[in-house]
Coordinates of C-alpha atoms and ligand atoms in Angstrom, one line a residue:
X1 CA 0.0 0.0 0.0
X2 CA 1.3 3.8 -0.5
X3 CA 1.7 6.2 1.8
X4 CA -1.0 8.0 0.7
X5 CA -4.3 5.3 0.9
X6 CA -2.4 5.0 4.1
X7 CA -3.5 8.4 5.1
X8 CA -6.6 8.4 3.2
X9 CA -7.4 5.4 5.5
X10 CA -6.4 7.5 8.3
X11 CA -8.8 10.4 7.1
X12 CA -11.5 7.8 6.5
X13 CA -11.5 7.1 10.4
X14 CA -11.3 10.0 11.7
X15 CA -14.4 10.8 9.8
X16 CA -16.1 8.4 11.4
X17 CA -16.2 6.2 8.6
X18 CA -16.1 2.2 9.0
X19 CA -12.7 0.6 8.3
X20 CA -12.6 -3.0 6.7
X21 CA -10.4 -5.7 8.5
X22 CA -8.0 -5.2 5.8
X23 CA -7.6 -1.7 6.9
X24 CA -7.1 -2.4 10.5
X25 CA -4.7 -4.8 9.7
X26 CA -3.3 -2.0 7.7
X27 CA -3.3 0.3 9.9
X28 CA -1.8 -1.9 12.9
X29 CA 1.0 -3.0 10.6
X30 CA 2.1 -0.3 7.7
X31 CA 2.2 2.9 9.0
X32 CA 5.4 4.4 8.5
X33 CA 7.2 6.8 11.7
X34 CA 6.2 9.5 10.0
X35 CA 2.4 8.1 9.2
X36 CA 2.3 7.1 13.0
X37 CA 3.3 10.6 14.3
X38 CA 0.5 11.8 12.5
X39 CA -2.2 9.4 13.2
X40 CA -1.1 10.8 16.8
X41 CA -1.6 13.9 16.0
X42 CA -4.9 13.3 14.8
X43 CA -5.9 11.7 17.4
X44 CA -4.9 14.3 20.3
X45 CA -6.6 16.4 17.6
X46 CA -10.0 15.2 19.0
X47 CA -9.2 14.1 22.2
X48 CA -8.9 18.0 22.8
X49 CA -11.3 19.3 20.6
X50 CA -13.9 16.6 22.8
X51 CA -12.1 17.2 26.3
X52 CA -9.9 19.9 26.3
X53 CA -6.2 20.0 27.5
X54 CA -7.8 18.3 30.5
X55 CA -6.8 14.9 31.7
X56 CA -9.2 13.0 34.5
X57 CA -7.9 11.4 37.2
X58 CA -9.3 8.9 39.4
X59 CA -8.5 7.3 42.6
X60 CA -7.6 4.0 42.4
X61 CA -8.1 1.5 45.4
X62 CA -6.8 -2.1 45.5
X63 CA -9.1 -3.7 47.5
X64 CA -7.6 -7.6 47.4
X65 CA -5.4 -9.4 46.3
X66 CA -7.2 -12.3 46.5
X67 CA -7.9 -14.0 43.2
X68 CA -10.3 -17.4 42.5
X69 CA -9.1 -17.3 38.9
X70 CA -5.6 -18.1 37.4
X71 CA -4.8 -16.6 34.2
X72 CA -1.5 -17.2 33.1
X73 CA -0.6 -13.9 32.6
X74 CA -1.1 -12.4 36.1
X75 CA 1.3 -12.7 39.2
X76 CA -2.2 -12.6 41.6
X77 CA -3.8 -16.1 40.0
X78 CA -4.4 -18.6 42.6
X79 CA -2.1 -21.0 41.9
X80 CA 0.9 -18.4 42.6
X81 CA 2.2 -19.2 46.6
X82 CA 4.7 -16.5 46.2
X83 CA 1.8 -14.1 45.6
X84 CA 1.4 -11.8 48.7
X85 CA -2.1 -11.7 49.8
X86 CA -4.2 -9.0 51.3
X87 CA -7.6 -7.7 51.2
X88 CA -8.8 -4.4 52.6
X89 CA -11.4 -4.0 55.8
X90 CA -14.5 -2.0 54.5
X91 CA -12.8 0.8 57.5
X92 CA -10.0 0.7 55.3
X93 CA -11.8 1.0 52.1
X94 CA -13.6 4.4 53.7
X95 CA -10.3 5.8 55.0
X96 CA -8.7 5.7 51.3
X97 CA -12.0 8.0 50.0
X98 CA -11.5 9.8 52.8
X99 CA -7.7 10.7 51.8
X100 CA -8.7 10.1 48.4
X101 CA -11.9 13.1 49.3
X102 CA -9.4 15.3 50.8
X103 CA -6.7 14.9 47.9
X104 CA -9.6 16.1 45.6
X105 CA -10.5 12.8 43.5
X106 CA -14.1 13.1 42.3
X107 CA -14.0 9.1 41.2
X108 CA -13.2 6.0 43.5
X109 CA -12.3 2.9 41.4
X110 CA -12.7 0.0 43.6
X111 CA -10.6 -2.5 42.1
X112 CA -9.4 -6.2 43.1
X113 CA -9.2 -9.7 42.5
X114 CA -12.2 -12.2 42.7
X115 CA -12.1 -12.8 46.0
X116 CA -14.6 -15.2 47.5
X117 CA -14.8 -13.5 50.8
X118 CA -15.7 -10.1 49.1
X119 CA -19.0 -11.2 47.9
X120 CA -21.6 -9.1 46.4
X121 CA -23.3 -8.5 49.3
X122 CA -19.8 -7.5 51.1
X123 CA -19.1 -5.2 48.1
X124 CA -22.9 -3.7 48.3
X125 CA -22.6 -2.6 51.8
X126 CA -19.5 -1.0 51.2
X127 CA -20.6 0.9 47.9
X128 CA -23.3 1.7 50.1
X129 CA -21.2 3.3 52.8
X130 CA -19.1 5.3 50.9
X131 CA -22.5 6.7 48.6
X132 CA -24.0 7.9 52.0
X133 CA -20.8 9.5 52.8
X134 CA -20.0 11.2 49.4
X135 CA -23.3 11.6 47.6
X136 CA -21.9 13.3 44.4
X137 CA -18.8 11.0 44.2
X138 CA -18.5 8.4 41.2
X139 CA -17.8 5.3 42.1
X140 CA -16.5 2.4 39.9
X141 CA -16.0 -1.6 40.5
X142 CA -13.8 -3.3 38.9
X143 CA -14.0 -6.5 40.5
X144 CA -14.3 -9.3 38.3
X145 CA -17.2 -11.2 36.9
X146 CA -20.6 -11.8 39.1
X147 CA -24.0 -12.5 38.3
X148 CA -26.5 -10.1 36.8
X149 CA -28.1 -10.0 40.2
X150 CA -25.1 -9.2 41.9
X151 CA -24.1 -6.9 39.5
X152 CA -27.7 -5.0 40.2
X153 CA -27.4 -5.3 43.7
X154 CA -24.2 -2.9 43.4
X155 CA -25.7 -0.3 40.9
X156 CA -28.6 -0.2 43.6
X157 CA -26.0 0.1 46.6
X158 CA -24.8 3.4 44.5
X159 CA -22.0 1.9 41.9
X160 CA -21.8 4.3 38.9
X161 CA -18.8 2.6 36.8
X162 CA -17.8 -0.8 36.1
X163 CA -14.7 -2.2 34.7
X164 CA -14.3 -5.5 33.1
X165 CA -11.9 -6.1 30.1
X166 CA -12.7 -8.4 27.5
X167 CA -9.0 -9.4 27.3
X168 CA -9.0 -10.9 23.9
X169 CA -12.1 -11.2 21.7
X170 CA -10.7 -14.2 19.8
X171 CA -11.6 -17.4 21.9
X172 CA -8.7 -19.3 20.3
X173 CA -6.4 -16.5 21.7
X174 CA -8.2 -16.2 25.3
X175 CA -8.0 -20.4 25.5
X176 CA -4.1 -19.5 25.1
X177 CA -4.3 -16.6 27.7
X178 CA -6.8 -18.1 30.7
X179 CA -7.4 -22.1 31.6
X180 CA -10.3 -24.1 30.6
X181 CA -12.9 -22.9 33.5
X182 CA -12.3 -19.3 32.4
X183 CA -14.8 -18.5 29.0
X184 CA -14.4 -15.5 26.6
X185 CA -17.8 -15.4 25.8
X186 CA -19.1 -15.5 29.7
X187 CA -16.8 -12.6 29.9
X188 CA -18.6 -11.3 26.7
X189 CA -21.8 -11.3 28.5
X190 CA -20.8 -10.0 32.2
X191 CA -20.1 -6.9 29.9
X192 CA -23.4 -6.7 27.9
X193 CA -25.3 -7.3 31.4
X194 CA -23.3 -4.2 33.2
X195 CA -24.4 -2.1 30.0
X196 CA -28.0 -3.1 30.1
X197 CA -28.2 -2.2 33.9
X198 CA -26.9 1.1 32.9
X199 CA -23.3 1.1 34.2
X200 CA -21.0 3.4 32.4
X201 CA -18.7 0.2 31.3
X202 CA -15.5 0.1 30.7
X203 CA -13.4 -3.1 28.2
X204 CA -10.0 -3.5 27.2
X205 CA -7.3 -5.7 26.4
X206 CA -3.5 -5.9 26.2
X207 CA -1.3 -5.5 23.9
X208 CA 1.8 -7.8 23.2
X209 CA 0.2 -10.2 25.0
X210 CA 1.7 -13.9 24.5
X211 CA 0.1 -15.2 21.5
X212 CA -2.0 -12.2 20.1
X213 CA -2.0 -11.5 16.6
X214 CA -2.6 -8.9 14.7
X215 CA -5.9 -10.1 13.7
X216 CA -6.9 -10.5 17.2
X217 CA -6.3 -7.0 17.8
X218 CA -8.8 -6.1 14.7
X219 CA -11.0 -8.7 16.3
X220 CA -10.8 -6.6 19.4
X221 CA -11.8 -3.3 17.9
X222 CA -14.9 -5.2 15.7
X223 CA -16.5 -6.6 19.1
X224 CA -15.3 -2.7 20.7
X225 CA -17.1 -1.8 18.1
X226 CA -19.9 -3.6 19.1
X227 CA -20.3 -3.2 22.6
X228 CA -19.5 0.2 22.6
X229 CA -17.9 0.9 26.1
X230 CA -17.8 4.5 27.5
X231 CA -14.1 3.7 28.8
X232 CA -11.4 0.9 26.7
X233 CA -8.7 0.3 29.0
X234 CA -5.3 -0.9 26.9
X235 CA -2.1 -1.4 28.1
X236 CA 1.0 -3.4 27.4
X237 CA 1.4 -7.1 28.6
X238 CA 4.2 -6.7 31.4
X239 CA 5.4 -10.3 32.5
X240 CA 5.0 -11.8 36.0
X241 CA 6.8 -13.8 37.8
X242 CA 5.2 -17.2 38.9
X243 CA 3.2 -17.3 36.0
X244 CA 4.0 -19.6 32.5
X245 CA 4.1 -16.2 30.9
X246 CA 6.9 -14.4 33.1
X247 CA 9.7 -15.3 30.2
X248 CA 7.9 -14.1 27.4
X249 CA 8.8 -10.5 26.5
X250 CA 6.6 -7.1 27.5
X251 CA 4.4 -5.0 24.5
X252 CA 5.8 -2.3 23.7
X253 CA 5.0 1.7 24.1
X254 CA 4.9 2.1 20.1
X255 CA 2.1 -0.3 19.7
X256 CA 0.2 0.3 22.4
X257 CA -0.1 4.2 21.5
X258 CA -0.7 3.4 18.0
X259 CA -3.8 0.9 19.5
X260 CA -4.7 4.3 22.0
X261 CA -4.5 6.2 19.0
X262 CA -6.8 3.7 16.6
X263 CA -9.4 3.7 20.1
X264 CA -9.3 7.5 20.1
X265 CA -10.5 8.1 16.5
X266 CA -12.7 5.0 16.3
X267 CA -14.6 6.1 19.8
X268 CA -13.6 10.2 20.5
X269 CA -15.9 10.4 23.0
X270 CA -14.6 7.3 24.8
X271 CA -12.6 7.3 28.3
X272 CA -9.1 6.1 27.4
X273 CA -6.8 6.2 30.5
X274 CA -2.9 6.1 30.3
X275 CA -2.7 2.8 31.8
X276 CA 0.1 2.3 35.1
X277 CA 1.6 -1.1 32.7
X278 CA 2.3 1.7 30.3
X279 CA 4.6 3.4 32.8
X280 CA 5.9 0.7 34.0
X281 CA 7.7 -0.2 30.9
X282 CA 8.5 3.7 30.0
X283 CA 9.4 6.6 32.0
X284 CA 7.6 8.5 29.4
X285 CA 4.5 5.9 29.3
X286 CA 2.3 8.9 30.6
X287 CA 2.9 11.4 28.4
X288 CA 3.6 9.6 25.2
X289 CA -0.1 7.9 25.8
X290 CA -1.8 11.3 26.6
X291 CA -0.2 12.5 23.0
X292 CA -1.9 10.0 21.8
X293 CA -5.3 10.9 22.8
X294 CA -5.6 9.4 25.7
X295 CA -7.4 11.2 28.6
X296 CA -7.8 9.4 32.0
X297 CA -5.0 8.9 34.6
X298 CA -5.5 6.4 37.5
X299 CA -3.3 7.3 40.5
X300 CA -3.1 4.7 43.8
X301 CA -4.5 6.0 46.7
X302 CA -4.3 1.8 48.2
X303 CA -2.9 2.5 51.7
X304 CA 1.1 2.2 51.3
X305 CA 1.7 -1.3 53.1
X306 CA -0.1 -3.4 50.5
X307 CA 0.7 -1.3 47.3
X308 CA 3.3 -3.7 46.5
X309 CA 1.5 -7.2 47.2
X310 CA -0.8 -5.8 44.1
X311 CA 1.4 -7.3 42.0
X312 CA -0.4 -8.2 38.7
X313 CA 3.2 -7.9 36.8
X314 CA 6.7 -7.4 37.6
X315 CA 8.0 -3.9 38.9
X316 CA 4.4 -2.6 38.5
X317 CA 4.3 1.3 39.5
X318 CA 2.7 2.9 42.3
X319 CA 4.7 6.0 43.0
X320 CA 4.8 9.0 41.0
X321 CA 2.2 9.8 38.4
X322 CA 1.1 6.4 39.3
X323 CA 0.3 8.1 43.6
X324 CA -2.2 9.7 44.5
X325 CA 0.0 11.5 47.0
X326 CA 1.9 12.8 44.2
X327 CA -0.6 15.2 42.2
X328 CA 1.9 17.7 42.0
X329 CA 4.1 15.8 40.2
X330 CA 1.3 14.5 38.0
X331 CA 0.4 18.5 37.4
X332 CA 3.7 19.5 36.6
X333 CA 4.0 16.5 34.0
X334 CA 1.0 17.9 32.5
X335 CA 1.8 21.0 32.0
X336 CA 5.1 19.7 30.5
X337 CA 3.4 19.0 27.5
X338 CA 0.6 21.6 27.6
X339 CA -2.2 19.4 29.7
X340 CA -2.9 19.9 33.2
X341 CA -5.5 17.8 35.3
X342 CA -9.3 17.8 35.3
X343 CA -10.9 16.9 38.7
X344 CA -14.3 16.4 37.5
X345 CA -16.4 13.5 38.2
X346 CA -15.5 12.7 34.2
X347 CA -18.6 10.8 32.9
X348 CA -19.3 9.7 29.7
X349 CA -21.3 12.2 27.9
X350 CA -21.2 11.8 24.0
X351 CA -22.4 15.7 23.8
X352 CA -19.7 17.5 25.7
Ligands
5AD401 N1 0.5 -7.5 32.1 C1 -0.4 -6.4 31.8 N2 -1.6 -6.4 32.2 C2 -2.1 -7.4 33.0 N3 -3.3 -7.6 33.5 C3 -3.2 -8.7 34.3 N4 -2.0 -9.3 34.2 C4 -1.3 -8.4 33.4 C5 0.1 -8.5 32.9 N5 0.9 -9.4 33.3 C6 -4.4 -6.7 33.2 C7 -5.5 -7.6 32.7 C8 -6.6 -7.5 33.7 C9 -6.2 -6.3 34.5 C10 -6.6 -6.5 36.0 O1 -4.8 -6.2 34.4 O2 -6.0 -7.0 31.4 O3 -7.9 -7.2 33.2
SF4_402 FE1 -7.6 -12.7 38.9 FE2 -7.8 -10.5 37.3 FE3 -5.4 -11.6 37.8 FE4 -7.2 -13.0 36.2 S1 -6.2 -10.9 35.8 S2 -5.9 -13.8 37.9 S3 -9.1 -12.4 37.2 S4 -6.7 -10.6 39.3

């Protein structure tokens, strides 16, 4: 292909014109440095004209580490005995929005493992605590699959948000990524449940993930297309230790960014967050994501004796931009390159 249907493919998209599979493919695979810069471009193009030179951030808790599943790609599956467990007392959980309150986070992301003992009706009371405490808050779950009446049980309790990523759309791929008990298309419909009970819903994947394929990844953004999440959360595949993937080598920035980028003209309005396995495998992982139209930023706020037992992947970052004790240093990176932060709630709104 020339350069140019390259960037006639490019203008296609960002008209929000369907691409074929051959383009995606296209796209994923031909671009030249300078046809990647620009797609970049592009896409920062509308993630300010639809958000400004804001960025959201949102307070991350890590609520367990406790995890029923074992996918072979994460250091907190169950069958890891080096993992260090923890979970977090519901007093615990309120003293993080507390700090996260006073910090000035406007969204709590309750995040964790599938921990048995945090059931839904746990999980409800505690959404249901920190509602009556902060009435105007958002708060998101990102806490694994559950059934469509548990999943009700927590919008009801006062959850605003959930995240669930679909991890690989291709079931040949996600039978190379997760063991038998583990389904791609139960998976499928946890998500389509969440956005029928009117979560704002957030999918993903990684990228470089042992495995993938290109075609998976235009698999990923047909069923993306399909679903059509208010928030796609993509980061690179970081290897853990304990787990059959910890040899297998990390995605990289470029591709991931050029995936951000792709999400950002295929979905402007959607929530893409500079993901921490970003900066974890680049100092610049932040920045270089936000350039490319992405627009969230998920600091920990996790009380500082477990931050390191979350260990979904080796040398995963929780200081820094990745704190939530360090907004200044977030604010200053922003303003680096011309952003600064946003401390609105952030919802989806397709109008802004
Ligand atoms: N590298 C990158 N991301 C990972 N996740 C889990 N393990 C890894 C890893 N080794 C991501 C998955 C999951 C989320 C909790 O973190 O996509 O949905
Ligand atoms: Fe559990 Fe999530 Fe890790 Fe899978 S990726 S083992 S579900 S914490």
């Amino acid at each position: 292909m020339s350069g140019n249907s390259n960037l006639s493919i490019i203008d296609r998209l960002a008209g929000g014109a369907e691409v074929t599979r051959e383009e995606w493919r296209v796209l994923l695979t031909s671009l030249s440095p300078k046809e990647q810069l620009l797609l970049h471009e592009r896409a920062r193009g509308v993630a300010v004209s639809n958000f400004g030179q804001g960025i959201y951030v949102r307070a991350l808790l890590e609520i367990s580490s406790y995890c029923r599943n074992n996918c072979f790609y994460c250091g907190l599956r169950c069958s890891n005995s080096s993992a260090q467990r923890y979970r977090l007392t519901k007093e615990e959980i309120l003293d993080c929005c507390c700090e996260a309150d006073k910090l000035g986070f406007n969204t709590f992301v309750l995040q964790g493992g599938e921990d048995p003992k945090q059931d839904d009706a746990w999980v409800a009371d505690v959404v249901a605590a920190i509602r009556t405490a902060y009435t105007d808050k958002a708060i998101t779950l990102s806490l694994g699959e559950r059934g469509e009446e548990g999943y009700r049980m927590l919008k009801m309790a006062g959850a605003d948000r959930y995240l669930l990523r679909h991890e690989t759309r291709a079931d040949e791929h996600y039978s190379q990524l997760h063991p038998s008990t583990m389904s791609g298309e139960r998976r499928r419909n946890c998500l389509r449940t969440l956005k029928s009970l009117g979560y704002q819903t957030g999918s993903g994947m990684m990228i470089g993930s042992p495995h993938q394929t290109v075609d998976n990844i235009v698999d990923d953004f047909i069923f993306l297309e399909e679903l059509q999440p208010q928030m796609i959360g993509v980061g690179p595949f970081v290897p853990a230790s304990n787990t059959p993937f910890e040899h297998y080598a990390a995605g990289t920035v470029e591709q991931t960014i050029l995936v951000v980028s792709l999400l950002r003209l295929r979905f402007p309005h959607a929530l893409l967050p500079a993901t921490t396995a970003l900066s974890t495998i680049h100092p610049q992982g932040m920045e270089r994501a936000v350039l490319a139209g992405a627009n969230v930023v998920m600091p920990n706020v996790s009380p500082m004796n477990v931050r390191s037992k979350y260990s979904i992947y080796n040398n995963k970052m929780n200081s820094g931009t990745q704190s939530a004790q360090q907004l200044a240093l977030l604010e200053a990176r922003l303003n680096a390159i011309g952003y600064h932060i946003d401390f609105g709630r952030g919802d989806y709104n397709e109008h802004k």
